[in-house]
Amino acid sequence: MKIKNYLLTFGLIVSSIISTYYATATTTAQQGATQPQAIATADNEYQVGAVLFMQRAAEFRALAYQAFNIARMRLDEDFDKKNLKKLAKAERKMTRAVVVDIDETVLDNSPHQAELIKNRMPFTGSVWTAWVNRRAAKAIPGAVEFLKYANSKGVRVFYVSNRNEAEKQGTIDNLKTVGFPDVSDETVLVRTTESGKEPRRQSISAKHRIVLLMGDNLNDLSNVFERKSVNDRFAEVDKTHEMFGRKYIVLPNAMYGDWESAIYEYGRLSEVEKTAKRNAALESY
Ligand SMILES: [Mg+2]
């Protein structure tokens, strides 16, 4: 009897070890199959609200329409003869241009951000490029309609982006698929040597009169905001406040941007250090 009991207990232990091993092996294999290569270490929970605001808040859509409605009003004003007379003759003759940033200005990359949150992954170039190459970003509400309207009036559209050369074809295809006008090798200006957009803006102004600059990042509008601290960014915005809603049109992006890099003081920080900087930057009472 005793031997039987021992054998039964031994058998149960062995089967329990075997089943635990297989359960663990299966889970690991599934994770290996579904999780991207990047090490899952980032705490992106703080971004959930920002991504949901972009994907689920009708207020976000309203803000986007508001931005493109203002842009249209300003463009119409520019065509008003009374206003044209105020310009120097040489400027009057120049072809108009509207300069837009791409990410979070005309294309919505919130699914990429959501993917990072779900997999607890930090932002990496390879995961980003894979997203770009899916050519799956949707248009920001109101963007296609406004740019088509501008283009129908003879205004050139320039897409100035810090996506890189390797991502250019995917970007062009994506922009065309969702219906943007004037999309070509010539009008999509990606980052080559530097991320600052001023030289690209200047190359456009050499042959065009830029009527509007649109972006979700202040650096899309002017280089005066570049690499500035949080307080200096505030000061620059206060100094140029009359430009907003006129030549400068800003779109909301709470997911990422130079506003966040400024909190990190533009440093290459670990995820833990970033969390600490974010918490330290909070203003409470
Ligand atoms: Mg952007």
CSV table of C-alpha atoms and ligand atoms in Angstrom, one decimal:
chain,number,residue,atom,x,y,z
A,1,MET,CA,0.0,0.0,0.0
A,2,LYS,CA,2.7,2.4,1.1
A,3,ILE,CA,4.8,1.8,-2.1
A,4,LYS,CA,1.6,2.5,-4.1
A,5,ASN,CA,1.1,5.8,-2.3
A,6,TYR,CA,4.7,6.8,-2.9
A,7,LEU,CA,4.5,5.9,-6.5
A,8,LEU,CA,1.2,7.9,-6.8
A,9,THR,CA,2.8,11.0,-5.1
A,10,PHE,CA,5.9,10.7,-7.2
A,11,GLY,CA,3.8,10.4,-10.4
A,12,LEU,CA,1.8,13.5,-9.4
A,13,ILE,CA,5.0,15.5,-8.7
A,14,VAL,CA,6.5,14.5,-12.1
A,15,SER,CA,3.4,15.3,-14.0
A,16,SER,CA,3.1,18.6,-12.3
A,17,ILE,CA,6.7,19.5,-13.2
A,18,ILE,CA,6.2,18.5,-16.8
A,19,SER,CA,2.9,20.5,-17.1
A,20,THR,CA,4.5,23.6,-15.5
A,21,TYR,CA,7.4,23.3,-17.9
A,22,TYR,CA,5.2,23.1,-21.0
A,23,ALA,CA,2.9,25.9,-19.8
A,24,THR,CA,6.0,28.1,-19.3
A,25,ALA,CA,7.5,27.1,-22.6
A,26,THR,CA,4.3,27.8,-24.5
A,27,THR,CA,3.9,31.2,-22.9
A,28,THR,CA,7.5,32.2,-23.7
A,29,ALA,CA,7.1,31.0,-27.2
A,30,GLN,CA,3.9,33.0,-27.7
A,31,GLN,CA,5.5,36.1,-26.3
A,32,GLY,CA,8.4,35.5,-28.6
A,33,ALA,CA,6.1,35.3,-31.5
A,34,THR,CA,3.9,38.3,-30.7
A,35,GLN,CA,6.3,40.7,-29.0
A,36,PRO,CA,8.6,42.8,-31.2
A,37,GLN,CA,12.4,42.4,-30.8
A,38,ALA,CA,12.9,45.5,-28.6
A,39,ILE,CA,13.3,44.8,-24.9
A,40,ALA,CA,10.0,45.6,-23.1
A,41,THR,CA,11.1,48.0,-20.5
A,42,ALA,CA,9.4,51.4,-21.0
A,43,ASP,CA,6.8,52.6,-18.7
A,44,ASN,CA,4.4,54.3,-21.2
A,45,GLU,CA,1.4,54.2,-19.0
A,46,TYR,CA,1.5,58.0,-18.6
A,47,GLN,CA,0.8,58.2,-22.4
A,48,VAL,CA,-2.5,56.4,-22.2
A,49,GLY,CA,-4.5,59.6,-21.7
A,50,ALA,CA,-2.7,61.4,-24.5
A,51,VAL,CA,-3.3,58.6,-27.0
A,52,LEU,CA,-7.0,58.2,-26.0
A,53,PHE,CA,-7.5,61.9,-26.4
A,54,MET,CA,-6.3,61.7,-30.0
A,55,GLN,CA,-8.2,58.5,-30.8
A,56,ARG,CA,-11.4,58.8,-28.8
A,57,ALA,CA,-12.0,62.5,-27.9
A,58,ALA,CA,-14.4,64.3,-30.3
A,59,GLU,CA,-12.7,67.4,-28.9
A,60,PHE,CA,-9.5,66.4,-30.7
A,61,ARG,CA,-11.3,66.2,-34.0
A,62,ALA,CA,-12.9,69.6,-33.3
A,63,LEU,CA,-9.5,71.1,-32.6
A,64,ALA,CA,-8.1,69.7,-35.8
A,65,TYR,CA,-11.0,71.0,-37.8
A,66,GLN,CA,-10.6,74.4,-36.0
A,67,ALA,CA,-7.0,74.5,-37.1
A,68,PHE,CA,-7.7,73.8,-40.7
A,69,ASN,CA,-10.7,76.1,-40.7
A,70,ILE,CA,-8.5,79.0,-39.5
A,71,ALA,CA,-5.9,78.1,-42.1
A,72,ARG,CA,-8.6,78.4,-44.8
A,73,MET,CA,-9.7,81.7,-43.5
A,74,ARG,CA,-6.2,83.0,-43.5
A,75,LEU,CA,-5.6,81.7,-47.0
A,76,ASP,CA,-8.7,83.4,-48.3
A,77,GLU,CA,-7.6,86.6,-46.7
A,78,ASP,CA,-4.3,86.3,-48.5
A,79,PHE,CA,-6.2,86.2,-51.8
A,80,ASP,CA,-8.0,89.4,-50.9
A,81,LYS,CA,-6.8,92.1,-53.2
A,82,LYS,CA,-6.7,94.7,-50.4
A,83,ASN,CA,-4.2,92.6,-48.5
A,84,LEU,CA,-2.2,91.7,-51.6
A,85,LYS,CA,-1.5,95.4,-52.2
A,86,LYS,CA,0.3,95.7,-48.9
A,87,LEU,CA,3.0,93.3,-50.1
A,88,ALA,CA,6.1,94.4,-52.1
A,89,LYS,CA,5.8,93.9,-55.8
A,90,ALA,CA,8.3,91.1,-56.0
A,91,GLU,CA,6.5,89.2,-53.3
A,92,ARG,CA,3.1,89.6,-54.9
A,93,LYS,CA,4.4,87.8,-58.0
A,94,MET,CA,5.7,84.8,-56.1
A,95,THR,CA,3.8,81.5,-56.1
A,96,ARG,CA,2.1,80.9,-52.7
A,97,ALA,CA,3.1,78.0,-50.5
A,98,VAL,CA,1.6,76.3,-47.5
A,99,VAL,CA,4.2,74.4,-45.4
A,100,VAL,CA,3.0,71.6,-43.3
A,101,ASP,CA,4.7,69.1,-41.0
A,102,ILE,CA,3.6,65.5,-41.5
A,103,ASP,CA,3.4,63.6,-38.2
A,104,GLU,CA,0.5,64.6,-36.0
A,105,THR,CA,-0.1,67.5,-38.3
A,106,VAL,CA,-1.5,65.8,-41.4
A,107,LEU,CA,-1.0,62.1,-40.5
A,108,ASP,CA,-2.1,60.4,-37.3
A,109,ASN,CA,0.4,58.0,-35.8
A,110,SER,CA,-1.5,57.3,-32.6
A,111,PRO,CA,-1.7,53.5,-33.5
A,112,HIS,CA,2.1,53.4,-33.3
A,113,GLN,CA,2.1,55.0,-29.9
A,114,ALA,CA,-0.7,52.6,-28.7
A,115,GLU,CA,1.5,49.7,-29.9
A,116,LEU,CA,4.4,51.0,-27.8
A,117,ILE,CA,2.2,51.3,-24.7
A,118,LYS,CA,0.7,47.8,-25.1
A,119,ASN,CA,4.2,46.2,-25.5
A,120,ARG,CA,5.8,48.4,-22.9
A,121,MET,CA,8.4,49.4,-25.5
A,122,PRO,CA,10.4,52.6,-25.7
A,123,PHE,CA,10.5,54.5,-29.0
A,124,THR,CA,13.0,53.0,-31.4
A,125,GLY,CA,13.9,53.9,-34.9
A,126,SER,CA,13.3,50.3,-36.2
A,127,VAL,CA,9.8,50.0,-34.8
A,128,TRP,CA,9.0,53.5,-36.1
A,129,THR,CA,10.3,52.7,-39.6
A,130,ALA,CA,8.3,49.5,-39.7
A,131,TRP,CA,5.1,51.5,-38.8
A,132,VAL,CA,5.9,54.1,-41.5
A,133,ASN,CA,6.4,51.3,-44.1
A,134,ARG,CA,3.0,49.9,-43.3
A,135,ARG,CA,1.7,53.1,-45.0
A,136,ALA,CA,-1.3,52.8,-42.7
A,137,ALA,CA,-1.5,56.2,-41.0
A,138,LYS,CA,-4.8,58.0,-41.4
A,139,ALA,CA,-5.2,61.7,-42.2
A,140,ILE,CA,-5.8,64.2,-39.4
A,141,PRO,CA,-9.4,65.4,-39.7
A,142,GLY,CA,-9.7,68.4,-42.0
A,143,ALA,CA,-6.2,68.2,-43.4
A,144,VAL,CA,-6.9,66.6,-46.8
A,145,GLU,CA,-9.8,69.0,-47.5
A,146,PHE,CA,-7.8,72.1,-46.6
A,147,LEU,CA,-4.7,71.2,-48.6
A,148,LYS,CA,-6.8,70.2,-51.6
A,149,TYR,CA,-8.6,73.5,-51.4
A,150,ALA,CA,-5.3,75.4,-51.2
A,151,ASN,CA,-3.8,73.4,-54.1
A,152,SER,CA,-7.0,74.0,-56.2
A,153,LYS,CA,-6.2,77.8,-55.8
A,154,GLY,CA,-2.7,77.3,-57.2
A,155,VAL,CA,-1.0,77.2,-53.8
A,156,ARG,CA,1.9,74.7,-53.6
A,157,VAL,CA,2.0,72.4,-50.6
A,158,PHE,CA,5.3,71.4,-49.0
A,159,TYR,CA,5.5,68.5,-46.5
A,160,VAL,CA,8.5,69.2,-44.3
A,161,SER,CA,9.2,66.3,-42.0
A,162,ASN,CA,11.9,64.8,-39.9
A,163,ARG,CA,11.1,61.3,-41.2
A,164,ASN,CA,14.3,60.1,-42.9
A,165,GLU,CA,15.3,59.3,-46.5
A,166,ALA,CA,14.7,55.5,-46.0
A,167,GLU,CA,11.1,56.3,-45.0
A,168,LYS,CA,10.4,58.7,-47.8
A,169,GLN,CA,8.8,56.3,-50.3
A,170,GLY,CA,6.5,54.9,-47.6
A,171,THR,CA,5.6,58.4,-46.6
A,172,ILE,CA,4.8,59.5,-50.2
A,173,ASP,CA,2.7,56.4,-50.7
A,174,ASN,CA,0.8,56.9,-47.4
A,175,LEU,CA,0.1,60.6,-48.1
A,176,LYS,CA,-1.2,59.8,-51.6
A,177,THR,CA,-3.3,56.9,-50.4
A,178,VAL,CA,-5.3,59.1,-48.0
A,179,GLY,CA,-5.8,61.7,-50.7
A,180,PHE,CA,-3.3,64.5,-50.0
A,181,PRO,CA,-2.5,66.8,-53.0
A,182,ASP,CA,0.8,67.9,-54.5
A,183,VAL,CA,2.7,64.9,-53.1
A,184,SER,CA,6.0,64.2,-54.9
A,185,ASP,CA,9.7,63.7,-54.5
A,186,GLU,CA,10.0,67.5,-54.8
A,187,THR,CA,7.4,68.5,-52.2
A,188,VAL,CA,8.1,65.9,-49.5
A,189,LEU,CA,11.2,67.3,-47.8
A,190,VAL,CA,12.6,64.7,-45.3
A,191,ARG,CA,15.5,65.0,-42.9
A,192,THR,CA,18.9,64.6,-44.5
A,193,THR,CA,21.7,66.0,-42.4
A,194,GLU,CA,20.0,67.9,-39.6
A,195,SER,CA,16.7,67.9,-37.9
A,196,GLY,CA,16.3,71.7,-37.9
A,197,LYS,CA,13.8,72.7,-40.5
A,198,GLU,CA,15.0,76.2,-41.2
A,199,PRO,CA,17.2,75.4,-44.2
A,200,ARG,CA,14.3,73.5,-45.8
A,201,ARG,CA,12.0,76.5,-45.1
A,202,GLN,CA,14.5,78.8,-46.7
A,203,SER,CA,14.8,76.6,-49.8
A,204,ILE,CA,11.0,76.9,-50.2
A,205,SER,CA,11.0,80.7,-49.6
A,206,ALA,CA,13.6,81.1,-52.3
A,207,LYS,CA,10.9,80.5,-54.9
A,208,HIS,CA,7.7,80.8,-53.0
A,209,ARG,CA,5.9,83.1,-50.6
A,210,ILE,CA,5.1,81.0,-47.5
A,211,VAL,CA,1.6,82.0,-46.5
A,212,LEU,CA,1.1,79.5,-43.7
A,213,LEU,CA,3.2,77.2,-41.5
A,214,MET,CA,1.4,74.3,-39.8
A,215,GLY,CA,2.7,71.9,-37.2
A,216,ASP,CA,2.3,70.1,-33.8
A,217,ASN,CA,5.8,71.2,-32.7
A,218,LEU,CA,6.9,74.8,-32.4
A,219,ASN,CA,10.0,73.8,-34.4
A,220,ASP,CA,7.8,73.3,-37.4
A,221,LEU,CA,7.2,77.1,-37.4
A,222,SER,CA,10.5,78.8,-36.6
A,223,ASN,CA,13.9,78.0,-35.3
A,224,VAL,CA,13.6,80.4,-32.4
A,225,PHE,CA,12.1,77.6,-30.4
A,226,GLU,CA,14.8,75.0,-31.0
A,227,ARG,CA,16.6,73.4,-28.1
A,228,LYS,CA,15.1,75.9,-25.6
A,229,SER,CA,14.2,75.1,-22.0
A,230,VAL,CA,10.5,74.8,-20.9
A,231,ASN,CA,10.6,78.4,-19.6
A,232,ASP,CA,12.3,79.8,-22.7
A,233,ARG,CA,9.8,78.1,-24.9
A,234,PHE,CA,7.1,79.8,-23.0
A,235,ALA,CA,8.9,83.2,-23.4
A,236,GLU,CA,9.3,82.7,-27.1
A,237,VAL,CA,5.6,81.8,-27.5
A,238,ASP,CA,4.7,84.9,-25.6
A,239,LYS,CA,7.0,87.1,-27.7
A,240,THR,CA,5.5,85.8,-31.0
A,241,HIS,CA,1.9,85.4,-29.7
A,242,GLU,CA,0.4,87.5,-32.5
A,243,MET,CA,1.6,84.9,-35.1
A,244,PHE,CA,-0.5,82.1,-33.8
A,245,GLY,CA,-3.8,81.6,-35.7
A,246,ARG,CA,-2.3,83.9,-38.4
A,247,LYS,CA,0.9,82.7,-40.2
A,248,TYR,CA,1.4,79.9,-37.6
A,249,ILE,CA,-1.2,77.3,-37.0
A,250,VAL,CA,-0.6,74.7,-34.3
A,251,LEU,CA,-2.2,71.3,-33.9
A,252,PRO,CA,-2.5,69.6,-30.5
A,253,ASN,CA,-0.1,66.7,-29.7
A,254,ALA,CA,0.0,65.6,-26.1
A,255,MET,CA,1.7,62.2,-27.0
A,256,TYR,CA,5.2,63.5,-27.6
A,257,GLY,CA,7.2,66.4,-29.0
A,258,ASP,CA,9.8,68.9,-28.1
A,259,TRP,CA,7.6,70.0,-25.2
A,260,GLU,CA,8.5,66.7,-23.7
A,261,SER,CA,12.2,66.7,-24.7
A,262,ALA,CA,12.5,70.1,-23.0
A,263,ILE,CA,11.3,68.5,-19.8
A,264,TYR,CA,14.1,66.0,-20.2
A,265,GLU,CA,16.5,68.9,-21.0
A,266,TYR,CA,17.2,67.2,-24.4
A,267,GLY,CA,19.2,64.6,-22.6
A,268,ARG,CA,19.5,60.9,-23.6
A,269,LEU,CA,17.9,59.6,-20.4
A,270,SER,CA,17.0,56.1,-19.3
A,271,GLU,CA,13.3,55.3,-18.9
A,272,VAL,CA,13.7,55.6,-15.1
A,273,GLU,CA,15.4,59.0,-15.4
A,274,LYS,CA,12.6,60.2,-17.7
A,275,THR,CA,9.9,59.2,-15.2
A,276,ALA,CA,11.7,61.1,-12.5
A,277,LYS,CA,12.0,64.2,-14.6
A,278,ARG,CA,8.4,64.1,-15.5
A,279,ASN,CA,7.3,63.7,-11.9
A,280,ALA,CA,9.6,66.5,-10.8
A,281,ALA,CA,8.2,68.8,-13.5
A,282,LEU,CA,4.6,68.5,-12.2
A,283,GLU,CA,3.2,71.6,-10.6
A,284,SER,CA,0.9,70.9,-7.7
A,285,TYR,CA,-0.2,73.1,-4.8
B,1,MG,MG,4.9,66.5,-36.1
